[in-house]
Amino acid sequence: MATPNVPLWEVFIRSRNGLAHKHVGSLHAADSTLALQAARDIYTRRGEGLSIWVVPSNAITASDPTEKGMMFEPAESKIYRHPTFYDVPDEVGHM
Amino acid sequence: MYTQALNSSDGDDRGVEDVVRANQFQARIDADERIEPNDWMPAAYRKTLTRQISQHAHSEIVGMLPEGNWITRAPSLRRKAALLAKVQDECGHGLYLYAAAETLGTSREELVDGMLSGKAKYSSIFNYPTLTWADIGTIGWLVDGAAIMNQIPLCRCSYGPYARAMIRVCKEESFHQRQGFEIMVTLCRGTAEQKAMAQNALDRWWWPVLMMFGPPDQVSRHSDTSTKWKIKRFSNDELRQKFIDATVPQAEFLGLTIPDPGMKQNENGNWEHSPIDWDEFKQVLAGNGPCNRDRLAARRKAHEEGAWVREAAMAYAEKRKSRQLAQAAE
């Protein structure tokens, strides 16, 4: 009773104009047309979106969670990248 | 939408591959961190979750059958549209859950085949028949009500994809329960015959619904591991009690009698129920409920009859892909 494998797609939805597309989940579909239709049925039954992207899951390159230290730690020590690092005299007011 | 007693985990992690990593993993769980698909996890955690999430998904899909039975016979267009939307939601819930289960490394096809072959379980509640329209009201009110009790704590489950799927599901579930209760209110305010139909449905569904929360805590062997892993946040008996306490005043409002003459309120205000017939539960799980064979046969038929559609879609996708490649090469 083995069933053939159908490709996996990741679904991104823009909920309102002005907002970015956000990942909402995944689904299986034979091609991009069917993937879009399935995404509409599965993820926007209550008006959740104005625009849908579907991306083949195997087209995504992801960072390795076990290497997150190497990836992200260098940013943590660079507090001079934040505005609060700098002193502005009170008399100057809001800047 | 429905989960039940799916919280028994596959043993403990004594034989775990790597003690250091297992300890790190447990520390993350204890710190209320979410576990994501590519993170390291003990094999037993993966196995327990794959089983629980896929059984939950199967329950959604099989759960479409008893209600689908009444779509063409709904008493009004309003009821029909609502029931159709509810059954579509159950399908959607099944699909969110399959997608979450797949992130643990088992393919959709394997999961579905496990259900079709009868190897994988689904919630016992769907092996009971929907004999009258009042059953549709009762399922929304009680079965979905019980499912919500079970699912709200799962929104905080330690496994990220499962928790996210549950958040979506819970948002949609409230409509299901309210549409069911509205059907019950309408029947109970109707003719004597309609009210009797509502009472009859409650009489048949009450005990199977209580069984949805799974075996009593003393015999639920594996709960400890699931609790330690924060897959499970409340025990079966705790959830069952919460459900009963919430439901008794609703039944009173409807003017219906819960079919448990021995039920009484204790000094804490909790309603204590009479013993549950766990033999019936075991029989239904073992495949001997009133509708087990029908349900599986219906799923297999749908799967087989849809095979040509899946094959045609794949063949068309292949053809288009090779045509595009040929054009690109020109």
PDB file of C-alpha atoms in Angstrom, chain B residues 172-285:
ATOM      1  CA  GLU B 172     -10.629  27.458  15.078  1.00  0.00           C
ATOM      2  CA  GLU B 173     -12.044  24.991  17.568  1.00  0.00           C
ATOM      3  CA  SER B 174     -14.190  27.408  19.516  1.00  0.00           C
ATOM      4  CA  PHE B 175     -16.533  27.820  16.539  1.00  0.00           C
ATOM      5  CA  HIS B 176     -17.041  24.051  16.498  1.00  0.00           C
ATOM      6  CA  GLN B 177     -18.118  23.857  20.091  1.00  0.00           C
ATOM      7  CA  ARG B 178     -20.422  26.866  19.855  1.00  0.00           C
ATOM      8  CA  GLN B 179     -22.165  25.655  16.706  1.00  0.00           C
ATOM      9  CA  GLY B 180     -22.780  22.309  18.443  1.00  0.00           C
ATOM     10  CA  PHE B 181     -24.172  23.954  21.549  1.00  0.00           C
ATOM     11  CA  GLU B 182     -26.432  26.140  19.420  1.00  0.00           C
ATOM     12  CA  ILE B 183     -27.888  23.015  17.810  1.00  0.00           C
ATOM     13  CA  MET B 184     -28.533  21.604  21.302  1.00  0.00           C
ATOM     14  CA  VAL B 185     -30.190  24.819  22.501  1.00  0.00           C
ATOM     15  CA  THR B 186     -32.458  24.833  19.443  1.00  0.00           C
ATOM     16  CA  LEU B 187     -33.469  21.191  19.934  1.00  0.00           C
ATOM     17  CA  CYS B 188     -34.032  21.651  23.664  1.00  0.00           C
ATOM     18  CA  ARG B 189     -36.272  24.666  23.060  1.00  0.00           C
ATOM     19  CA  GLY B 190     -38.170  22.784  20.344  1.00  0.00           C
ATOM     20  CA  THR B 191     -40.856  20.111  20.526  1.00  0.00           C
ATOM     21  CA  ALA B 192     -40.900  17.363  23.159  1.00  0.00           C
ATOM     22  CA  GLU B 193     -39.722  14.997  20.449  1.00  0.00           C
ATOM     23  CA  GLN B 194     -36.729  17.204  19.571  1.00  0.00           C
ATOM     24  CA  LYS B 195     -35.759  17.506  23.217  1.00  0.00           C
ATOM     25  CA  ALA B 196     -35.993  13.731  23.622  1.00  0.00           C
ATOM     26  CA  MET B 197     -33.692  13.377  20.627  1.00  0.00           C
ATOM     27  CA  ALA B 198     -31.160  15.674  22.316  1.00  0.00           C
ATOM     28  CA  GLN B 199     -31.383  13.682  25.565  1.00  0.00           C
ATOM     29  CA  ASN B 200     -30.931  10.426  23.679  1.00  0.00           C
ATOM     30  CA  ALA B 201     -27.792  11.736  21.978  1.00  0.00           C
ATOM     31  CA  LEU B 202     -26.358  12.898  25.323  1.00  0.00           C
ATOM     32  CA  ASP B 203     -27.136   9.472  26.820  1.00  0.00           C
ATOM     33  CA  ARG B 204     -25.159   7.723  24.092  1.00  0.00           C
ATOM     34  CA  TRP B 205     -22.195  10.106  23.912  1.00  0.00           C
ATOM     35  CA  TRP B 206     -21.555  10.992  27.570  1.00  0.00           C
ATOM     36  CA  TRP B 207     -19.481   7.982  28.585  1.00  0.00           C
ATOM     37  CA  PRO B 208     -17.465   7.677  25.360  1.00  0.00           C
ATOM     38  CA  VAL B 209     -16.625  11.396  25.706  1.00  0.00           C
ATOM     39  CA  LEU B 210     -15.311  10.882  29.250  1.00  0.00           C
ATOM     40  CA  MET B 211     -13.118   8.082  27.873  1.00  0.00           C
ATOM     41  CA  MET B 212     -11.525  10.536  25.415  1.00  0.00           C
ATOM     42  CA  PHE B 213      -9.299  11.808  28.226  1.00  0.00           C
ATOM     43  CA  GLY B 214      -7.656   8.398  28.446  1.00  0.00           C
ATOM     44  CA  PRO B 215      -7.192   5.847  31.248  1.00  0.00           C
ATOM     45  CA  PRO B 216      -7.227   6.953  34.903  1.00  0.00           C
ATOM     46  CA  ASP B 217      -3.963   8.294  36.298  1.00  0.00           C
ATOM     47  CA  GLN B 218      -3.168   5.184  38.380  1.00  0.00           C
ATOM     48  CA  VAL B 219      -2.923   3.009  35.267  1.00  0.00           C
ATOM     49  CA  SER B 220      -1.503   5.511  32.775  1.00  0.00           C
ATOM     50  CA  ARG B 221       2.031   4.141  33.010  1.00  0.00           C
ATOM     51  CA  HIS B 222       3.956   6.445  30.739  1.00  0.00           C
ATOM     52  CA  SER B 223       2.576   9.797  31.804  1.00  0.00           C
ATOM     53  CA  ASP B 224       5.682  10.552  33.861  1.00  0.00           C
ATOM     54  CA  THR B 225       8.040  10.760  30.890  1.00  0.00           C
ATOM     55  CA  SER B 226       5.624  12.876  28.882  1.00  0.00           C
ATOM     56  CA  THR B 227       5.231  15.209  31.856  1.00  0.00           C
ATOM     57  CA  LYS B 228       8.989  15.432  32.332  1.00  0.00           C
ATOM     58  CA  TRP B 229       9.359  16.328  28.652  1.00  0.00           C
ATOM     59  CA  LYS B 230       6.539  18.889  28.922  1.00  0.00           C
ATOM     60  CA  ILE B 231       4.536  17.206  26.209  1.00  0.00           C
ATOM     61  CA  LYS B 232       1.804  16.701  28.762  1.00  0.00           C
ATOM     62  CA  ARG B 233       0.974  19.411  31.291  1.00  0.00           C
ATOM     63  CA  PHE B 234      -2.093  17.975  33.049  1.00  0.00           C
ATOM     64  CA  SER B 235      -3.017  14.403  33.920  1.00  0.00           C
ATOM     65  CA  ASN B 236      -5.912  12.550  32.270  1.00  0.00           C
ATOM     66  CA  ASP B 237      -8.006  12.719  35.441  1.00  0.00           C
ATOM     67  CA  GLU B 238      -7.330  16.423  35.959  1.00  0.00           C
ATOM     68  CA  LEU B 239      -8.513  17.241  32.433  1.00  0.00           C
ATOM     69  CA  ARG B 240     -11.530  14.938  32.752  1.00  0.00           C
ATOM     70  CA  GLN B 241     -12.534  16.669  35.994  1.00  0.00           C
ATOM     71  CA  LYS B 242     -12.189  20.118  34.436  1.00  0.00           C
ATOM     72  CA  PHE B 243     -14.365  19.023  31.552  1.00  0.00           C
ATOM     73  CA  ILE B 244     -17.105  17.576  33.753  1.00  0.00           C
ATOM     74  CA  ASP B 245     -17.187  20.649  35.987  1.00  0.00           C
ATOM     75  CA  ALA B 246     -17.529  22.891  32.933  1.00  0.00           C
ATOM     76  CA  THR B 247     -20.201  20.708  31.307  1.00  0.00           C
ATOM     77  CA  VAL B 248     -22.629  20.088  34.210  1.00  0.00           C
ATOM     78  CA  PRO B 249     -23.997  23.665  34.294  1.00  0.00           C
ATOM     79  CA  GLN B 250     -24.315  23.637  30.480  1.00  0.00           C
ATOM     80  CA  ALA B 251     -26.428  20.468  30.625  1.00  0.00           C
ATOM     81  CA  GLU B 252     -28.520  22.105  33.363  1.00  0.00           C
ATOM     82  CA  PHE B 253     -29.046  25.129  31.130  1.00  0.00           C
ATOM     83  CA  LEU B 254     -30.270  22.848  28.354  1.00  0.00           C
ATOM     84  CA  GLY B 255     -32.555  21.018  30.774  1.00  0.00           C
ATOM     85  CA  LEU B 256     -30.854  17.721  29.931  1.00  0.00           C
ATOM     86  CA  THR B 257     -29.907  14.981  32.396  1.00  0.00           C
ATOM     87  CA  ILE B 258     -26.368  13.608  32.426  1.00  0.00           C
ATOM     88  CA  PRO B 259     -26.758   9.812  32.306  1.00  0.00           C
ATOM     89  CA  ASP B 260     -24.929   9.198  35.575  1.00  0.00           C
ATOM     90  CA  PRO B 261     -27.384   8.961  38.475  1.00  0.00           C
ATOM     91  CA  GLY B 262     -24.502   8.439  40.898  1.00  0.00           C
ATOM     92  CA  MET B 263     -22.815  11.731  40.044  1.00  0.00           C
ATOM     93  CA  LYS B 264     -22.488  14.111  43.005  1.00  0.00           C
ATOM     94  CA  GLN B 265     -20.781  17.372  43.846  1.00  0.00           C
ATOM     95  CA  ASN B 266     -18.105  17.155  46.546  1.00  0.00           C
ATOM     96  CA  GLU B 267     -17.189  19.787  49.119  1.00  0.00           C
ATOM     97  CA  ASN B 268     -14.698  21.391  46.686  1.00  0.00           C
ATOM     98  CA  GLY B 269     -17.448  21.922  44.149  1.00  0.00           C
ATOM     99  CA  ASN B 270     -16.112  19.240  41.799  1.00  0.00           C
ATOM    100  CA  TRP B 271     -18.553  16.758  40.253  1.00  0.00           C
ATOM    101  CA  GLU B 272     -17.564  13.150  40.987  1.00  0.00           C
ATOM    102  CA  HIS B 273     -18.590  10.679  38.319  1.00  0.00           C
ATOM    103  CA  SER B 274     -19.427   6.979  38.700  1.00  0.00           C
ATOM    104  CA  PRO B 275     -16.855   4.405  37.523  1.00  0.00           C
ATOM    105  CA  ILE B 276     -16.137   4.398  33.791  1.00  0.00           C
ATOM    106  CA  ASP B 277     -16.447   1.146  31.843  1.00  0.00           C
ATOM    107  CA  TRP B 278     -12.823   0.828  30.765  1.00  0.00           C
ATOM    108  CA  ASP B 279     -13.485  -2.543  29.152  1.00  0.00           C
ATOM    109  CA  GLU B 280     -15.607  -0.782  26.555  1.00  0.00           C
ATOM    110  CA  PHE B 281     -12.737   1.667  25.929  1.00  0.00           C
ATOM    111  CA  LYS B 282     -10.260  -1.207  25.464  1.00  0.00           C
ATOM    112  CA  GLN B 283     -12.631  -3.015  23.126  1.00  0.00           C
ATOM    113  CA  VAL B 284     -13.098   0.081  20.951  1.00  0.00           C
ATOM    114  CA  LEU B 285      -9.343   0.741  20.831  1.00  0.00           C
TER     115      LEU B 285
END
